[in-house]
Coordinates of C-alpha atoms in Angstrom, one line a residue:
M1 CA 15.2 81.2 138.6
G2 CA 14.7 79.6 142.0
F3 CA 14.3 76.1 140.3
S4 CA 17.6 76.6 138.5
R5 CA 19.4 77.5 141.7
W6 CA 18.0 74.4 143.5
K7 CA 19.0 72.3 140.5
I8 CA 22.6 73.5 140.7
I9 CA 22.7 72.7 144.4
V10 CA 21.3 69.2 143.9
V11 CA 23.8 68.4 141.1
T12 CA 26.7 69.7 143.2
L13 CA 25.6 67.6 146.2
L14 CA 25.3 64.5 144.0
Y15 CA 28.8 65.2 142.7
A16 CA 30.2 65.5 146.2
V17 CA 28.5 62.3 147.3
G18 CA 29.7 60.5 144.2
L19 CA 33.2 61.5 144.9
L20 CA 33.0 60.0 148.4
L21 CA 31.8 56.7 147.1
P22 CA 34.2 54.4 145.1
A23 CA 33.3 54.1 141.4
R24 CA 32.5 50.8 139.9
A25 CA 34.6 49.7 137.0
D26 CA 36.7 46.8 135.8
E27 CA 39.6 47.4 138.0
H28 CA 37.4 48.0 141.0
E29 CA 35.8 44.6 140.5
H30 CA 39.3 43.2 139.9
T31 CA 38.1 40.5 137.6
Y32 CA 39.1 40.2 133.9
L33 CA 38.1 38.1 130.9
D34 CA 40.9 36.8 128.6
K35 CA 42.1 39.6 126.3
E36 CA 40.1 42.2 128.2
E37 CA 41.5 45.7 128.5
V38 CA 44.0 46.2 131.4
V39 CA 44.8 49.9 132.0
L40 CA 48.3 51.1 132.8
W41 CA 47.8 54.4 134.7
M42 CA 50.6 56.9 134.9
N43 CA 50.4 58.8 138.2
T44 CA 53.1 61.1 139.3
V45 CA 56.9 61.8 139.2
G46 CA 59.0 63.5 141.8
P47 CA 62.2 63.5 143.9
Y48 CA 62.6 60.3 146.0
H49 CA 63.5 62.1 149.2
N50 CA 60.5 64.5 148.9
R51 CA 57.6 62.1 148.7
Q52 CA 54.9 64.8 148.8
E53 CA 56.5 66.9 146.1
T54 CA 55.0 65.2 143.1
Y55 CA 54.2 66.3 139.6
K56 CA 52.2 64.9 136.8
Y57 CA 54.0 62.1 135.0
F58 CA 53.8 63.9 131.7
S59 CA 55.1 67.1 133.1
L60 CA 58.4 65.5 132.1
P61 CA 58.7 65.3 128.3
F62 CA 57.7 61.6 128.2
C63 CA 55.7 60.5 125.2
V64 CA 52.3 58.8 125.1
G65 CA 51.5 55.4 123.5
S66 CA 49.4 55.1 120.4
K67 CA 46.2 53.9 122.1
K68 CA 43.9 56.9 122.6
T69 CA 40.7 55.7 124.2
I70 CA 39.9 53.5 127.2
S71 CA 36.6 52.1 128.5
H72 CA 36.5 53.7 131.9
Y73 CA 38.0 56.3 134.2
H74 CA 37.5 57.0 137.9
E75 CA 38.5 59.4 140.7
T76 CA 37.4 59.6 144.3
L77 CA 37.5 62.6 146.7
G78 CA 40.4 61.0 148.6
E79 CA 42.4 60.6 145.4
A80 CA 41.8 64.2 144.4
L81 CA 42.9 65.5 147.8
Q82 CA 46.0 63.3 147.9
G83 CA 47.2 64.5 144.5
V84 CA 46.5 61.3 142.7
E85 CA 46.0 62.3 139.1
L86 CA 45.9 59.2 136.9
E87 CA 46.7 59.7 133.2
F88 CA 46.4 57.0 130.6
S89 CA 49.7 55.7 129.4
G90 CA 48.5 54.9 125.9
L91 CA 49.9 51.3 126.1
D92 CA 47.8 48.5 124.8
I93 CA 47.7 45.8 127.4
K94 CA 45.2 42.9 127.4
F95 CA 44.7 40.3 130.1
K96 CA 46.9 37.2 129.5
D97 CA 48.0 38.6 126.1
E98 CA 51.8 38.8 126.0
V99 CA 53.5 41.6 124.2
L100 CA 57.1 41.4 122.9
Q101 CA 59.3 44.4 123.1
T102 CA 57.5 47.0 121.1
T103 CA 58.2 50.7 120.5
Y104 CA 55.2 52.7 121.4
C105 CA 56.5 56.3 120.8
E106 CA 59.6 58.4 120.1
I107 CA 60.9 61.5 122.0
E108 CA 62.2 64.4 119.9
L109 CA 65.0 65.4 122.4
D110 CA 65.7 69.0 122.0
K111 CA 67.8 71.0 124.5
A112 CA 64.8 72.0 126.7
K113 CA 63.6 68.4 127.0
R114 CA 67.1 67.2 127.7
D115 CA 67.6 69.8 130.4
A116 CA 64.3 68.6 132.0
F117 CA 65.4 65.0 132.1
V118 CA 68.9 65.9 133.4
Y119 CA 67.3 67.9 136.2
A120 CA 65.0 65.0 137.1
I121 CA 68.0 62.6 137.1
K122 CA 70.1 64.8 139.2
N123 CA 67.3 65.1 141.8
H124 CA 66.7 61.3 141.8
Y125 CA 63.2 61.5 140.3
W126 CA 61.0 58.4 140.5
Y127 CA 57.7 57.8 138.8
Q128 CA 54.7 55.8 140.0
M129 CA 52.2 53.8 137.9
Y130 CA 49.2 51.6 138.6
I131 CA 47.9 48.4 137.1
D132 CA 44.7 47.1 138.7
D133 CA 45.3 49.4 141.8
L134 CA 48.7 47.8 142.3
P135 CA 51.4 50.5 142.5
I136 CA 54.6 50.3 140.5
W137 CA 57.7 52.4 140.9
G138 CA 60.5 53.1 138.4
I139 CA 63.4 55.5 138.2
V140 CA 63.7 58.0 135.4
G141 CA 67.4 57.5 134.8
E142 CA 70.8 57.7 136.2
A143 CA 74.1 59.5 135.9
D144 CA 77.6 58.1 135.4
E145 CA 80.2 58.1 138.2
N146 CA 81.5 61.5 137.2
G147 CA 78.0 63.0 137.0
E148 CA 78.8 64.4 133.5
D149 CA 76.7 62.1 131.3
H150 CA 73.1 61.3 132.1
Y151 CA 71.1 58.3 130.8
L152 CA 67.4 57.7 130.4
W153 CA 65.7 54.3 130.9
T154 CA 63.7 53.7 127.8
Y155 CA 62.4 50.1 128.1
K156 CA 59.6 49.2 130.5
K157 CA 59.6 45.5 131.0
L158 CA 56.3 44.5 132.8
E159 CA 55.8 41.1 134.4
I160 CA 52.3 40.6 135.6
G161 CA 51.2 37.6 137.8
F162 CA 47.6 36.4 137.7
H163 CA 45.7 33.9 139.8
G164 CA 42.5 32.8 138.0
N165 CA 40.9 35.8 136.5
R166 CA 42.6 38.3 138.9
I167 CA 45.8 40.2 138.8
V168 CA 47.9 39.5 141.9
D169 CA 51.4 40.8 141.2
V170 CA 53.1 43.4 139.0
N171 CA 56.9 43.9 138.6
L172 CA 58.7 46.5 136.5
T173 CA 62.2 46.2 135.2
S174 CA 63.8 49.3 133.6
E175 CA 66.2 48.6 130.8
G176 CA 67.5 50.2 127.6
K177 CA 69.8 52.9 129.1
V178 CA 70.2 55.7 126.5
K179 CA 72.6 58.7 126.8
L180 CA 70.8 62.0 126.7
V181 CA 72.2 63.9 123.7
P182 CA 70.3 67.0 122.3
N183 CA 68.7 66.9 118.9
T184 CA 68.3 63.1 118.8
R185 CA 65.3 60.8 118.8
I186 CA 64.8 58.4 121.7
A187 CA 62.5 55.4 121.1
M188 CA 60.4 54.3 124.2
S189 CA 59.4 50.6 124.3
Y190 CA 57.6 48.2 126.5
S191 CA 56.9 44.5 126.8
V192 CA 54.3 42.5 128.9
K193 CA 54.8 39.0 130.2
W194 CA 52.1 37.1 132.0
K195 CA 52.7 34.3 134.4
K196 CA 50.6 32.2 136.8
S197 CA 51.1 33.0 140.5
D198 CA 50.2 31.1 143.7
V199 CA 49.6 34.4 145.5
K200 CA 46.0 34.7 146.6
F201 CA 44.1 37.9 145.7
E202 CA 43.6 38.7 149.4
D203 CA 47.3 38.6 150.0
R204 CA 48.6 40.5 146.9
F205 CA 49.4 43.7 148.9
D206 CA 51.6 41.7 151.4
K207 CA 54.7 42.4 149.2
Y208 CA 54.3 46.1 149.8
L209 CA 54.2 45.8 153.6
D210 CA 57.2 45.8 155.8
P211 CA 56.7 43.5 158.8
S212 CA 60.3 43.7 159.8
F213 CA 59.9 47.4 160.3
F214 CA 56.4 47.7 161.9
Q215 CA 56.6 44.5 163.9
H216 CA 60.1 45.0 165.1
R217 CA 60.9 44.2 168.7
I218 CA 61.1 47.9 169.6
H219 CA 57.5 48.3 168.5
W220 CA 56.3 45.5 170.7
F221 CA 58.5 46.8 173.5
S222 CA 57.1 50.3 173.3
I223 CA 53.5 48.9 173.5
F224 CA 54.5 46.8 176.5
N225 CA 56.3 49.7 178.1
S226 CA 53.3 51.9 177.7
F227 CA 51.0 49.3 179.2
M228 CA 53.3 49.1 182.2
M229 CA 53.2 52.9 182.5
V230 CA 49.4 52.8 182.4
I231 CA 49.2 50.2 185.1
F232 CA 51.7 52.0 187.3
L233 CA 50.0 55.4 186.7
V234 CA 46.4 54.1 187.3
G235 CA 47.6 52.3 190.4
L236 CA 49.5 55.4 191.7
V237 CA 46.6 57.7 191.0
S238 CA 44.1 55.4 192.6
M239 CA 46.3 54.9 195.7
I240 CA 47.1 58.6 196.2
L241 CA 43.6 59.9 195.5
M242 CA 41.8 57.3 197.5
R243 CA 44.0 57.7 200.5
T244 CA 44.0 61.5 200.2
L245 CA 40.3 61.7 199.6
R246 CA 39.5 59.3 202.4
K247 CA 41.6 61.5 204.7
D248 CA 39.8 64.6 203.4
Y249 CA 36.3 63.0 203.8
A250 CA 37.2 62.0 207.4
R251 CA 38.3 65.5 208.2
Y252 CA 35.3 67.1 206.6
S253 CA 33.0 64.6 208.4
K254 CA 34.7 65.5 211.7
E255 CA 34.1 69.2 210.9
E256 CA 30.3 68.4 210.6
E257 CA 30.3 67.2 214.2
M258 CA 32.1 70.3 215.5
D259 CA 30.2 73.3 216.8
D260 CA 30.6 76.7 215.1
M261 CA 33.4 77.9 217.4
D262 CA 35.6 74.8 216.8
R263 CA 34.9 74.9 213.1
D264 CA 36.0 78.5 212.9
L265 CA 39.2 77.7 214.7
G266 CA 39.9 74.6 212.6
D267 CA 41.9 74.3 209.4
E268 CA 40.1 75.9 206.5
Y269 CA 41.8 74.7 203.3
G270 CA 41.5 72.1 200.6
W271 CA 39.2 71.4 197.7
K272 CA 36.0 71.5 199.8
Q273 CA 36.4 75.2 200.3
V274 CA 35.8 76.0 196.7
H275 CA 32.6 74.1 196.4
G276 CA 30.7 77.3 195.7
D277 CA 32.9 78.1 192.7
V278 CA 34.1 74.9 191.3
F279 CA 31.1 74.6 188.9
R280 CA 31.3 78.3 187.9
P281 CA 31.2 78.7 184.1
S282 CA 34.6 78.7 182.5
S283 CA 35.9 81.9 180.9
Q284 CA 35.1 82.1 177.2
P285 CA 32.4 79.4 177.4
L286 CA 31.5 79.7 173.7
I287 CA 35.0 78.8 172.5
F288 CA 35.5 76.2 175.3
S289 CA 32.3 74.4 174.5
S290 CA 33.2 74.4 170.7
L291 CA 36.6 72.9 171.5
I292 CA 35.1 70.2 173.7
G293 CA 32.5 69.3 171.0
S294 CA 35.2 69.2 168.3
G295 CA 37.5 67.1 170.4
C296 CA 34.7 64.5 171.1
Q297 CA 34.0 64.3 167.4
I298 CA 37.7 63.8 166.5
F299 CA 37.9 61.0 169.1
S300 CA 34.8 59.4 167.6
V301 CA 36.3 59.7 164.1
S302 CA 39.6 58.2 165.2
L303 CA 38.0 55.3 166.9
I304 CA 35.6 54.4 164.0
V305 CA 38.3 54.9 161.3
I306 CA 40.8 52.7 163.1
I307 CA 38.1 49.9 163.6
V308 CA 37.2 50.1 159.9
A309 CA 40.8 50.0 158.9
M310 CA 41.4 46.9 161.1
I311 CA 38.5 45.2 159.3
E312 CA 38.6 46.4 155.7
D313 CA 42.4 46.9 155.0
L314 CA 41.8 50.4 153.6
Y315 CA 45.5 50.7 152.5
T316 CA 44.7 48.5 149.4
E317 CA 42.6 51.2 147.7
R318 CA 44.0 54.6 146.6
G319 CA 42.6 57.4 148.7
S320 CA 40.2 55.1 150.6
M321 CA 41.5 56.1 154.0
L322 CA 41.0 59.8 153.4
S323 CA 37.6 59.2 151.8
T324 CA 36.5 57.1 154.8
A325 CA 37.8 59.7 157.3
I326 CA 35.9 62.5 155.5
F327 CA 32.7 60.4 155.4
V328 CA 32.9 59.4 159.1
Y329 CA 33.7 63.0 160.1
A330 CA 30.6 64.3 158.3
A331 CA 28.5 61.5 159.7
T332 CA 29.6 62.1 163.3
S333 CA 28.8 65.8 163.3
P334 CA 25.9 65.2 165.7
V335 CA 28.5 64.2 168.3
N336 CA 30.1 67.6 168.0
G337 CA 26.8 69.4 168.3
Y338 CA 25.5 67.2 171.2
F339 CA 28.5 67.6 173.5
G340 CA 29.3 71.2 172.6
G341 CA 25.7 72.4 172.7
S342 CA 24.9 70.7 176.0
L343 CA 28.0 72.0 177.7
Y344 CA 27.4 75.5 176.4
A345 CA 23.8 75.3 177.7
K346 CA 24.9 74.0 181.1
Q347 CA 27.3 77.0 181.4
G348 CA 24.4 79.4 180.8
G349 CA 25.3 80.3 177.2
R350 CA 22.6 82.1 175.2
R351 CA 24.2 82.5 171.8
W352 CA 23.8 78.9 170.9
I353 CA 23.5 79.4 167.1
K354 CA 26.9 81.2 167.1
Q355 CA 28.3 78.3 169.2
M356 CA 26.9 75.8 166.7
F357 CA 28.5 77.5 163.8
I358 CA 31.9 77.8 165.5
G359 CA 31.8 74.2 166.6
A360 CA 30.8 73.0 163.2
F361 CA 33.4 74.9 161.2
L362 CA 36.3 75.0 163.7
I363 CA 38.1 71.9 162.4
P364 CA 37.1 72.2 158.7
A365 CA 38.2 75.9 158.7
M366 CA 41.6 74.9 160.2
V367 CA 42.2 72.1 157.8
C368 CA 40.9 73.9 154.7
G369 CA 42.7 77.1 155.5
T370 CA 46.0 75.2 155.8
A371 CA 45.3 73.1 152.7
F372 CA 44.4 76.2 150.6
F373 CA 47.6 78.0 151.8
I374 CA 49.7 75.0 150.8
N375 CA 47.6 74.8 147.6
F376 CA 49.0 78.2 146.4
I377 CA 52.5 76.9 146.8
A378 CA 51.6 73.7 145.0
I379 CA 50.1 75.8 142.1
Y380 CA 53.3 77.9 142.0
Y381 CA 55.3 74.7 141.7
H382 CA 52.8 73.2 139.2
A383 CA 52.7 70.2 141.5
S384 CA 50.1 67.4 141.4
R385 CA 49.2 68.2 145.0
A386 CA 47.3 71.3 143.9
I387 CA 43.7 70.7 144.8
P388 CA 41.3 71.1 141.8
F389 CA 38.6 73.7 142.0
G390 CA 35.8 71.1 141.7
T391 CA 37.2 69.2 144.7
M392 CA 37.2 72.5 146.7
V393 CA 33.6 73.1 145.8
A394 CA 32.7 69.5 146.8
V395 CA 34.4 69.9 150.2
C396 CA 32.6 73.2 150.8
C397 CA 29.3 71.5 149.9
I398 CA 29.9 68.7 152.4
C399 CA 30.6 71.3 155.1
F400 CA 27.5 73.5 154.4
F401 CA 24.9 70.8 153.4
V402 CA 26.0 67.8 155.5
I403 CA 28.2 68.8 158.5
L404 CA 26.2 71.9 159.4
P405 CA 22.7 70.4 159.4
L406 CA 23.9 67.3 161.3
N407 CA 25.6 69.6 163.8
L408 CA 22.4 71.5 164.3
V409 CA 20.5 68.3 165.0
G410 CA 23.1 67.3 167.6
T411 CA 23.1 70.8 169.2
I412 CA 19.3 70.7 169.6
L413 CA 19.4 67.2 171.1
G414 CA 22.2 68.2 173.5
R415 CA 20.5 71.4 174.7
N416 CA 17.2 69.6 175.3
L417 CA 18.4 66.3 176.7
S418 CA 21.3 67.2 178.8
G419 CA 21.6 71.0 178.7
Q420 CA 20.2 71.7 182.2
P421 CA 22.8 72.5 184.9
N422 CA 22.5 69.7 187.4
F423 CA 25.6 70.4 189.5
P424 CA 25.8 68.9 193.0
C425 CA 26.8 72.2 194.5
R426 CA 25.3 75.7 194.2
V427 CA 27.4 78.4 192.6
N428 CA 28.1 81.4 194.8
A429 CA 27.0 84.8 193.5
V430 CA 30.4 86.4 194.3
P431 CA 33.6 84.5 193.1
R432 CA 35.9 83.4 195.9
P433 CA 39.4 85.1 195.8
I434 CA 42.1 82.7 194.8
P435 CA 44.9 82.6 197.4
E436 CA 48.5 82.7 196.6
K437 CA 50.2 79.4 196.0
K438 CA 53.6 77.9 195.2
W439 CA 54.9 78.5 191.7
F440 CA 54.6 74.8 190.7
M441 CA 50.9 74.9 191.5
E442 CA 50.2 77.7 189.0
P443 CA 47.9 76.7 186.1
A444 CA 50.6 77.7 183.5
V445 CA 53.1 75.3 185.0
I446 CA 50.6 72.5 185.3
V447 CA 49.7 73.0 181.6
C448 CA 53.3 72.8 180.5
L449 CA 54.0 69.6 182.5
G450 CA 50.7 67.9 181.9
G451 CA 51.5 66.7 178.3
I452 CA 54.8 65.0 179.1
L453 CA 53.5 61.6 180.2
P454 CA 50.8 61.3 177.4
F455 CA 53.5 62.1 174.9
G456 CA 55.8 59.6 176.4
S457 CA 53.2 56.9 175.9
I458 CA 52.8 57.6 172.1
F459 CA 56.1 59.0 170.8
I460 CA 57.4 55.6 169.6
E461 CA 54.1 55.1 167.6
M462 CA 54.5 58.6 166.3
Y463 CA 57.8 57.5 164.6
F464 CA 56.0 54.7 162.8
I465 CA 53.1 56.9 161.8
F466 CA 55.4 59.7 160.5
T467 CA 57.5 57.2 158.6
S468 CA 54.5 55.7 156.9
F469 CA 53.2 59.1 155.8
W470 CA 56.4 60.9 155.0
A471 CA 58.4 57.9 153.6
Y472 CA 57.7 54.9 151.4
K473 CA 56.0 52.8 154.0
I474 CA 52.4 51.5 154.1
Y475 CA 51.0 51.6 157.7
Y476 CA 48.9 48.5 158.3
V477 CA 49.3 47.6 162.0
Y478 CA 46.0 49.4 163.1
G479 CA 45.8 47.0 166.1
F480 CA 48.8 48.8 167.5
M481 CA 47.2 52.1 166.8
M482 CA 44.1 51.1 168.6
L483 CA 46.1 50.0 171.7
V484 CA 48.0 53.3 171.6
L485 CA 44.8 55.3 171.4
V486 CA 43.4 53.5 174.5
I487 CA 46.7 54.0 176.3
L488 CA 46.8 57.7 175.4
C489 CA 43.2 58.2 176.7
I490 CA 43.9 56.4 180.0
V491 CA 47.2 58.3 180.6
T492 CA 45.6 61.6 179.7
V493 CA 42.6 61.2 182.0
C494 CA 44.9 60.1 184.9
V495 CA 47.3 63.0 184.5
T496 CA 44.6 65.6 184.2
I497 CA 42.8 64.2 187.3
V498 CA 45.9 64.5 189.4
C499 CA 46.6 68.0 188.1
T500 CA 43.1 69.1 188.8
Y501 CA 43.1 67.6 192.3
F502 CA 46.2 69.5 193.3
L503 CA 44.8 72.6 191.7
L504 CA 41.6 72.4 193.6
N505 CA 43.4 71.5 196.8
A506 CA 45.3 74.8 196.4
E507 CA 41.8 76.4 196.4
D508 CA 42.0 77.4 192.7
Y509 CA 38.7 76.6 191.0
R510 CA 39.9 77.4 187.4
W511 CA 40.0 73.7 186.5
Q512 CA 38.1 73.6 183.2
W513 CA 40.7 75.3 181.0
T514 CA 43.5 73.9 183.0
S515 CA 42.4 70.3 182.5
F516 CA 41.8 70.9 178.8
L517 CA 45.1 72.7 178.2
S518 CA 47.2 70.3 180.3
A519 CA 46.0 67.4 178.2
A520 CA 46.2 69.4 175.0
S521 CA 49.8 70.3 175.6
T522 CA 50.6 66.8 174.4
A523 CA 50.3 68.3 170.9
V524 CA 53.1 70.8 171.6
Y525 CA 55.5 68.0 172.3
V526 CA 54.3 66.1 169.2
Y527 CA 55.0 69.2 167.1
M528 CA 58.4 69.6 168.7
Y529 CA 59.1 66.0 167.9
S530 CA 58.2 66.6 164.3
F531 CA 61.0 69.1 164.0
Y532 CA 63.5 66.4 165.3
Y533 CA 62.0 63.9 162.8
Y534 CA 62.3 66.4 159.9
F535 CA 66.0 67.3 160.5
F536 CA 67.4 64.0 161.7
K537 CA 65.2 61.2 160.1
T538 CA 64.4 62.6 156.6
K539 CA 66.3 64.1 153.7
M540 CA 63.5 66.5 152.7
Y541 CA 64.4 69.8 151.2
G542 CA 62.9 72.8 149.4
L543 CA 60.1 75.3 150.1
F544 CA 57.3 73.1 148.9
Q545 CA 58.2 70.1 150.9
T546 CA 59.0 72.1 154.1
S547 CA 55.8 74.1 154.0
F548 CA 53.8 70.9 153.2
Y549 CA 55.4 69.0 156.1
F550 CA 55.2 71.7 158.8
G551 CA 51.8 72.9 157.7
Y552 CA 50.1 69.5 157.8
M553 CA 52.0 68.5 161.0
A554 CA 50.6 71.6 162.6
V555 CA 47.1 70.5 161.6
F556 CA 47.7 67.0 162.9
S557 CA 49.2 68.2 166.2
T558 CA 46.3 70.7 166.7
A559 CA 43.7 68.0 166.1
L560 CA 45.5 65.6 168.4
G561 CA 45.6 68.4 171.1
I562 CA 41.9 69.2 170.8
M563 CA 41.1 65.5 171.1
C564 CA 43.3 64.9 174.1
G565 CA 42.0 68.1 175.7
A566 CA 38.4 67.0 175.3
V567 CA 39.2 63.5 176.7
G568 CA 41.1 65.0 179.6
Y569 CA 38.3 67.4 180.4
M570 CA 35.5 64.8 180.2
G571 CA 37.4 62.5 182.5
T572 CA 38.2 65.3 184.9
S573 CA 34.6 66.6 184.9
A574 CA 33.3 63.1 185.9
F575 CA 35.9 63.1 188.7
V576 CA 35.1 66.6 190.0
R577 CA 31.3 65.8 190.0
K578 CA 32.0 62.6 191.8
I579 CA 34.0 64.0 194.7
Y580 CA 31.7 66.9 195.3
T581 CA 28.6 64.7 195.2
N582 CA 30.0 62.7 198.1
V583 CA 30.6 65.7 200.4
K584 CA 28.0 67.1 202.7
I585 CA 27.7 70.8 202.0
D586 CA 25.5 73.3 203.9

């Protein structure tokens, strides 16, 4: 019985790992012999303005070609999670073998089938196909000017370009417009024409990119503008803090030379006065440590995935970006455990196992919870976005058998290597009372204002990222994304340092949560911007698309906020440690 249980676990793990790795088959090698099988995959169909609302191609009453078997099939975890459900078209296509117009099936058009096609045409349904990983789009049909008669395109005219033994270009022309009349037979036909092409295999995806959109002058200007803001902000922060701190250090050094009577009569204010409380553990240290660890992991994942995307052109393979992100997230779990575990140990936490579990499952639970909720809506709509049960099991196995053990390793290393509190100041036994201060120095106000500048440095890039995901654009300028990530981190650290300095100068030592939340508030502005984008930049509609959009935008914004919060806290922590190390304290 025990052996059977372990056998099931091993098989499930192998399945999960196999889904993460791309399968090897003809179209993955992208080389063909003359007259070798070329598979036309039918993917999804759905309304043009609701890109994420997709259904299986054969959910419409299309018919299948006569060919029943193929030599290979494949699917990765990224494809399954993105709703890529490839189905064989049944069309017989061979490399360099031309096919004249041939009828491959007939549709018995009864009233129900006609109504389905009419609904699709009224809602501007497009379908997507793949040949050798190259996407092809076609429209289902069109209506006349009055909208009374509806026509179905019945003839798929394929023109495939080849360079040597590789496919480098595919074009589809829809012809054969037939009026939809009940109780008739509609013949579906196709033809294949092969032509030599000068396009190199490495450049075959260039036709799908949109340089005029992504490399527009406004994009370059936004990057330049953000760089100017970074230089100005860093210079301003350096000048203000260095002048102010030099003044503070001089005043405190002068106080060291005073006798007790003069010191008692002198000004007692400023950040030095809270030296006995500034390194006091934060409230809710277990949650706080888990958030910092998760934020450090998200930053690591973002950095690594962007670098890989810059080198490998991940947009050329279906689902490869998502598969890579899942693999990198699982592999960087020790980062989460190390930073979260060490911070929790420094703050005197004792329930380190509970902290490890919360840190390990904080992001996966948020993502999976949102995905499963949206999955119920997708199942109700019979959409292809519904995640298969086997994929859910694979994701759960990755969480329990990969992420959790690696997180445990990181937690143990963090507690043992850097878990000892080595603060430059002793913590007083009794907390110092926090004096009253002006309204704009309250932590709540600082938190609300702290995310404005970081959001200002990235909101132009957010438009390009949103458009690539929610519209028909392929994002490929990962160099821009890397620059924006660097700018975001610098601006976030500078802003949180300034906020923390003024907070400490008001003798309020609650800087840990304030630094985290002031940086994390960037996510609130991003989510507010997503509302503007939805209502003014898209034509999305319907319960499915609305829930899908705002659900996953909430996940994206929350993950961005946790990452910014962790970056802001880590930078501020180094600043606080530095200024209190250089002050003589009795």
